[in-house]
């Protein structure tokens, strides 16, 4: 199976981003995680993105806050799918990161999840890899079934209280 690369702009992003890594572990997806910055380590970030495909990576997740150019900078340097996580925080609590991540120019997409949406970034990465992996697709189906069962149990509990 191809790896998922989980990239964050700062170690301050890690407490949120680790939820993506936990989800990848749950699905048994190989991953690597790195701190790279579009602004503070631009050369290293571009080199990582440019060589990602030859390094057996299938999907790249990029988390960044404020003037969040990390996902866009990665997307500019690879044709692998890039998923952006805009991070809450800063003077406008993530609105800047959301717009910086989602408003990409035509032809260079970034699939943007919600503010701090680390778990969904990992699930989306899994769904992309599962296009050509039946075993992983079965794990995704099982996770959906488990979610449905949990909601049904909560509804039954609610009904008992009415
Ligand atoms: C962004 O700036 C990072 O992704 C982080 O969300 C934010 C703040 O970074 P630090 O100043 O905490 O390193 O580049």
PDB file of C-alpha atoms and ligand atoms in Angstrom:
ATOM      1  CA  UNK A   1       0.000   0.000   0.000  1.00  0.00           C
ATOM      2  CA  UNK A   2       1.174   3.554  -0.714  1.00  0.00           C
ATOM      3  CA  UNK A   3       2.054   5.738   2.287  1.00  0.00           C
ATOM      4  CA  UNK A   4       0.243   8.850   3.465  1.00  0.00           C
ATOM      5  CA  UNK A   5       2.506  11.809   4.220  1.00  0.00           C
ATOM      6  CA  UNK A   6       1.261  13.977   7.077  1.00  0.00           C
ATOM      7  CA  UNK A   7       2.951  17.373   6.951  1.00  0.00           C
ATOM      8  CA  UNK A   8       2.443  20.227   9.416  1.00  0.00           C
ATOM      9  CA  UNK A   9       3.754  23.764   9.329  1.00  0.00           C
ATOM     10  CA  UNK A  10       4.795  23.831  12.982  1.00  0.00           C
ATOM     11  CA  UNK A  11       5.112  21.583  15.999  1.00  0.00           C
ATOM     12  CA  UNK A  12       2.316  23.713  17.482  1.00  0.00           C
ATOM     13  CA  UNK A  13      -0.029  21.984  14.992  1.00  0.00           C
ATOM     14  CA  UNK A  14       0.790  18.486  16.280  1.00  0.00           C
ATOM     15  CA  UNK A  15      -1.758  18.249  19.146  1.00  0.00           C
ATOM     16  CA  UNK A  16      -4.523  18.548  16.514  1.00  0.00           C
ATOM     17  CA  UNK A  17      -2.766  16.761  13.646  1.00  0.00           C
ATOM     18  CA  UNK A  18      -2.017  13.644  15.672  1.00  0.00           C
ATOM     19  CA  UNK A  19      -5.699  12.692  15.295  1.00  0.00           C
ATOM     20  CA  UNK A  20      -4.946  12.113  11.601  1.00  0.00           C
ATOM     21  CA  UNK A  21      -2.043   9.835  12.446  1.00  0.00           C
ATOM     22  CA  UNK A  22      -4.186   7.914  14.952  1.00  0.00           C
ATOM     23  CA  UNK A  23      -6.850   7.374  12.286  1.00  0.00           C
ATOM     24  CA  UNK A  24      -4.276   6.175   9.745  1.00  0.00           C
ATOM     25  CA  UNK A  25      -2.924   3.737  12.345  1.00  0.00           C
ATOM     26  CA  UNK A  26      -6.458   2.439  12.996  1.00  0.00           C
ATOM     27  CA  UNK A  27      -6.841   1.665   9.285  1.00  0.00           C
ATOM     28  CA  UNK A  28      -3.369   0.079   9.121  1.00  0.00           C
ATOM     29  CA  UNK A  29      -2.174   2.637   6.566  1.00  0.00           C
ATOM     30  CA  UNK A  30       1.584   3.275   6.445  1.00  0.00           C
ATOM     31  CA  UNK A  31       2.475   6.909   7.002  1.00  0.00           C
ATOM     32  CA  UNK A  32       5.228   9.353   7.713  1.00  0.00           C
ATOM     33  CA  UNK A  33       4.884  12.679   9.503  1.00  0.00           C
ATOM     34  CA  UNK A  34       7.092  15.752   9.214  1.00  0.00           C
ATOM     35  CA  UNK A  35       7.265  19.415  10.149  1.00  0.00           C
ATOM     36  CA  UNK A  36       7.906  21.451   6.992  1.00  0.00           C
ATOM     37  CA  UNK A  37       6.931  25.043   6.317  1.00  0.00           C
ATOM     38  CA  UNK A  38       6.060  26.827   3.091  1.00  0.00           C
ATOM     39  CA  UNK A  39       7.617  29.969   4.558  1.00  0.00           C
ATOM     40  CA  UNK A  40      10.281  28.824   7.025  1.00  0.00           C
ATOM     41  CA  UNK A  41      11.657  25.843   5.039  1.00  0.00           C
ATOM     42  CA  UNK A  42      10.477  26.538   1.472  1.00  0.00           C
ATOM     43  CA  UNK A  43      13.314  24.688  -0.267  1.00  0.00           C
ATOM     44  CA  UNK A  44      12.898  21.542   1.848  1.00  0.00           C
ATOM     45  CA  UNK A  45       9.098  21.606   1.457  1.00  0.00           C
ATOM     46  CA  UNK A  46       9.363  21.862  -2.336  1.00  0.00           C
ATOM     47  CA  UNK A  47      11.952  19.069  -2.461  1.00  0.00           C
ATOM     48  CA  UNK A  48       9.777  16.780  -0.330  1.00  0.00           C
ATOM     49  CA  UNK A  49       6.709  17.403  -2.489  1.00  0.00           C
ATOM     50  CA  UNK A  50       8.652  16.954  -5.748  1.00  0.00           C
ATOM     51  CA  UNK A  51      10.058  13.575  -4.676  1.00  0.00           C
ATOM     52  CA  UNK A  52       6.953  12.269  -2.856  1.00  0.00           C
ATOM     53  CA  UNK A  53       5.680  10.077  -5.704  1.00  0.00           C
ATOM     54  CA  UNK A  54       9.031   8.331  -6.183  1.00  0.00           C
ATOM     55  CA  UNK A  55       9.167   7.816  -2.392  1.00  0.00           C
ATOM     56  CA  UNK A  56       6.058   5.612  -2.464  1.00  0.00           C
ATOM     57  CA  UNK A  57       3.659   8.220  -1.101  1.00  0.00           C
ATOM     58  CA  UNK A  58       0.091   8.148  -2.451  1.00  0.00           C
ATOM     59  CA  UNK A  59      -1.627  11.008  -0.658  1.00  0.00           C
ATOM     60  CA  UNK A  60      -0.279  14.082   1.146  1.00  0.00           C
ATOM     61  CA  UNK A  61      -2.029  15.765   4.078  1.00  0.00           C
ATOM     62  CA  UNK A  62      -0.852  19.308   4.875  1.00  0.00           C
ATOM     63  CA  UNK A  63      -1.906  21.163   8.032  1.00  0.00           C
ATOM     64  CA  UNK A  64      -1.122  24.839   8.493  1.00  0.00           C
ATOM     65  CA  UNK A  65      -2.498  27.881  10.232  1.00  0.00           C
ATOM     66  CA  UNK A  66      -2.654  31.640   9.586  1.00  0.00           C
ATOM     67  CA  UNK A  67      -1.234  32.478   6.090  1.00  0.00           C
ATOM     68  CA  UNK A  68      -1.553  28.764   5.347  1.00  0.00           C
ATOM     69  CA  UNK A  69       0.306  28.213   2.083  1.00  0.00           C
ATOM     70  CA  UNK A  70       1.659  24.759   2.911  1.00  0.00           C
ATOM     71  CA  UNK A  71      -0.985  22.674   1.119  1.00  0.00           C
ATOM     72  CA  UNK A  72      -0.883  24.962  -1.899  1.00  0.00           C
ATOM     73  CA  UNK A  73       2.897  24.918  -2.032  1.00  0.00           C
ATOM     74  CA  UNK A  74       2.821  21.116  -1.941  1.00  0.00           C
ATOM     75  CA  UNK A  75       0.114  20.929  -4.611  1.00  0.00           C
ATOM     76  CA  UNK A  76       2.249  23.186  -6.808  1.00  0.00           C
ATOM     77  CA  UNK A  77       5.077  20.659  -6.700  1.00  0.00           C
ATOM     78  CA  UNK A  78       3.288  17.311  -7.120  1.00  0.00           C
ATOM     79  CA  UNK A  79       0.346  15.773  -8.937  1.00  0.00           C
ATOM     80  CA  UNK A  80      -0.387  13.474  -5.984  1.00  0.00           C
ATOM     81  CA  UNK A  81      -3.676  14.329  -4.237  1.00  0.00           C
ATOM     82  CA  UNK A  82      -3.138  16.938  -1.503  1.00  0.00           C
ATOM     83  CA  UNK A  83      -5.561  17.316   1.401  1.00  0.00           C
ATOM     84  CA  UNK A  84      -5.374  20.577   3.338  1.00  0.00           C
ATOM     85  CA  UNK A  85      -6.234  21.002   7.021  1.00  0.00           C
ATOM     86  CA  UNK A  86      -6.693  24.687   7.869  1.00  0.00           C
ATOM     87  CA  UNK A  87      -5.758  25.187  11.518  1.00  0.00           C
ATOM     88  CA  UNK A  88      -7.724  27.271  13.979  1.00  0.00           C
ATOM     89  CA  UNK A  89      -5.861  30.015  15.816  1.00  0.00           C
ATOM     90  CA  UNK A  90      -4.297  33.408  15.246  1.00  0.00           C
ATOM     91  CA  UNK A  91      -5.980  36.795  15.116  1.00  0.00           C
ATOM     92  CA  UNK A  92      -9.052  35.587  13.191  1.00  0.00           C
ATOM     93  CA  UNK A  93      -9.155  32.053  14.602  1.00  0.00           C
ATOM     94  CA  UNK A  94      -8.509  30.163  11.375  1.00  0.00           C
ATOM     95  CA  UNK A  95     -10.596  32.053   8.837  1.00  0.00           C
ATOM     96  CA  UNK A  96      -7.341  33.162   7.219  1.00  0.00           C
ATOM     97  CA  UNK A  97      -6.048  29.578   7.062  1.00  0.00           C
ATOM     98  CA  UNK A  98      -9.366  28.305   5.705  1.00  0.00           C
ATOM     99  CA  UNK A  99      -9.382  30.772   2.828  1.00  0.00           C
ATOM    100  CA  UNK A 100      -5.657  30.362   2.119  1.00  0.00           C
ATOM    101  CA  UNK A 101      -6.080  26.594   1.906  1.00  0.00           C
ATOM    102  CA  UNK A 102      -9.338  26.336  -0.012  1.00  0.00           C
ATOM    103  CA  UNK A 103      -9.042  29.143  -2.560  1.00  0.00           C
ATOM    104  CA  UNK A 104      -6.593  27.502  -4.940  1.00  0.00           C
ATOM    105  CA  UNK A 105      -6.130  28.607  -8.550  1.00  0.00           C
ATOM    106  CA  UNK A 106      -7.783  26.550 -11.283  1.00  0.00           C
ATOM    107  CA  UNK A 107      -5.727  23.488 -12.173  1.00  0.00           C
ATOM    108  CA  UNK A 108      -3.947  23.116  -8.803  1.00  0.00           C
ATOM    109  CA  UNK A 109      -6.503  21.596  -6.411  1.00  0.00           C
ATOM    110  CA  UNK A 110      -6.277  21.150  -2.653  1.00  0.00           C
ATOM    111  CA  UNK A 111      -9.051  19.048  -1.091  1.00  0.00           C
ATOM    112  CA  UNK A 112      -9.761  21.129   1.995  1.00  0.00           C
ATOM    113  CA  UNK A 113     -11.365  19.667   5.103  1.00  0.00           C
ATOM    114  CA  UNK A 114     -12.872  21.595   8.011  1.00  0.00           C
ATOM    115  CA  UNK A 115     -10.888  23.764  10.415  1.00  0.00           C
ATOM    116  CA  UNK A 116      -8.826  21.349  12.532  1.00  0.00           C
ATOM    117  CA  UNK A 117     -10.394  18.490  10.527  1.00  0.00           C
ATOM    118  CA  UNK A 118      -7.527  16.082  11.081  1.00  0.00           C
ATOM    119  CA  UNK A 119      -9.638  12.926  11.390  1.00  0.00           C
ATOM    120  CA  UNK A 120     -11.555  13.638   8.180  1.00  0.00           C
ATOM    121  CA  UNK A 121      -8.292  14.336   6.356  1.00  0.00           C
ATOM    122  CA  UNK A 122      -7.123  10.844   7.261  1.00  0.00           C
ATOM    123  CA  UNK A 123     -10.464   9.257   6.339  1.00  0.00           C
ATOM    124  CA  UNK A 124     -10.403  11.020   2.968  1.00  0.00           C
ATOM    125  CA  UNK A 125      -6.833   9.848   2.386  1.00  0.00           C
ATOM    126  CA  UNK A 126      -7.982   6.312   3.193  1.00  0.00           C
ATOM    127  CA  UNK A 127     -10.883   6.628   0.760  1.00  0.00           C
ATOM    128  CA  UNK A 128      -8.502   7.738  -1.991  1.00  0.00           C
ATOM    129  CA  UNK A 129      -6.179   4.775  -1.379  1.00  0.00           C
ATOM    130  CA  UNK A 130      -9.162   2.409  -1.134  1.00  0.00           C
ATOM    131  CA  UNK A 131     -10.064   3.094  -4.775  1.00  0.00           C
ATOM    132  CA  UNK A 132      -7.491   0.414  -5.631  1.00  0.00           C
ATOM    133  CA  UNK A 133      -7.423  -1.534  -2.343  1.00  0.00           C
ATOM    134  CA  UNK A 134     -10.374  -3.823  -1.567  1.00  0.00           C
ATOM    135  CA  UNK A 135      -9.107  -4.693   1.924  1.00  0.00           C
ATOM    136  CA  UNK A 136      -8.928  -1.037   2.911  1.00  0.00           C
ATOM    137  CA  UNK A 137     -12.353  -0.414   1.352  1.00  0.00           C
ATOM    138  CA  UNK A 138     -13.753  -3.174   3.599  1.00  0.00           C
ATOM    139  CA  UNK A 139     -12.240  -1.422   6.648  1.00  0.00           C
ATOM    140  CA  UNK A 140     -13.937   1.818   5.597  1.00  0.00           C
ATOM    141  CA  UNK A 141     -17.261  -0.014   5.233  1.00  0.00           C
ATOM    142  CA  UNK A 142     -16.801  -1.538   8.701  1.00  0.00           C
ATOM    143  CA  UNK A 143     -16.064   1.892  10.204  1.00  0.00           C
ATOM    144  CA  UNK A 144     -19.258   3.277   8.644  1.00  0.00           C
ATOM    145  CA  UNK A 145     -21.279   0.334   9.985  1.00  0.00           C
ATOM    146  CA  UNK A 146     -19.812   0.892  13.450  1.00  0.00           C
ATOM    147  CA  UNK A 147     -20.764   4.590  13.322  1.00  0.00           C
ATOM    148  CA  UNK A 148     -24.324   3.682  12.309  1.00  0.00           C
ATOM    149  CA  UNK A 149     -24.577   1.151  15.148  1.00  0.00           C
ATOM    150  CA  UNK A 150     -23.405   3.766  17.654  1.00  0.00           C
ATOM    151  CA  UNK A 151     -26.065   6.235  16.466  1.00  0.00           C
ATOM    152  CA  UNK A 152     -28.748   3.541  16.645  1.00  0.00           C
ATOM    153  CA  UNK A 153     -27.693   2.731  20.220  1.00  0.00           C
ATOM    154  CA  UNK A 154     -27.811   6.423  21.176  1.00  0.00           C
ATOM    155  CA  UNK A 155     -31.258   6.757  19.627  1.00  0.00           C
ATOM    156  CA  UNK A 156     -32.485   3.698  21.530  1.00  0.00           C
ATOM    157  CA  UNK A 157     -31.147   5.249  24.761  1.00  0.00           C
ATOM    158  CA  UNK A 158     -32.947   8.511  23.960  1.00  0.00           C
ATOM    159  CA  UNK A 159     -36.195   6.681  23.256  1.00  0.00           C
ATOM    160  CA  UNK A 160     -35.946   4.971  26.640  1.00  0.00           C
ATOM    161  CA  UNK A 161     -35.718   8.380  28.326  1.00  0.00           C
ATOM    162  CA  UNK A 162     -38.800   9.865  26.623  1.00  0.00           C
TER     163      UNK A 162
HETATM  164  C1  LIG B   1       1.733  28.136  10.604  1.00  0.00           C
HETATM  165  O1  LIG B   1       1.714  29.119  11.561  1.00  0.00           O
HETATM  166  C2  LIG B   1       1.780  26.837  11.352  1.00  0.00           C
HETATM  167  O2  LIG B   1       1.196  25.822  10.590  1.00  0.00           O
HETATM  168  C3  LIG B   1       1.025  27.106  12.617  1.00  0.00           C
HETATM  169  O3  LIG B   1      -0.353  26.714  12.497  1.00  0.00           O
HETATM  170  C4  LIG B   1       1.095  28.629  12.732  1.00  0.00           C
HETATM  171  C5  LIG B   1       1.852  29.085  13.946  1.00  0.00           C
HETATM  172  O4  LIG B   1       3.123  28.506  13.949  1.00  0.00           O
HETATM  173  P1  LIG B   1       4.108  28.711  15.192  1.00  0.00           P
HETATM  174  O5  LIG B   1       4.372  30.179  15.287  1.00  0.00           O
HETATM  175  O6  LIG B   1       3.358  28.183  16.408  1.00  0.00           O
HETATM  176  O7  LIG B   1       5.332  27.901  14.889  1.00  0.00           O
HETATM  177  O8  LIG B   1       2.818  28.243   9.755  1.00  0.00           O
END
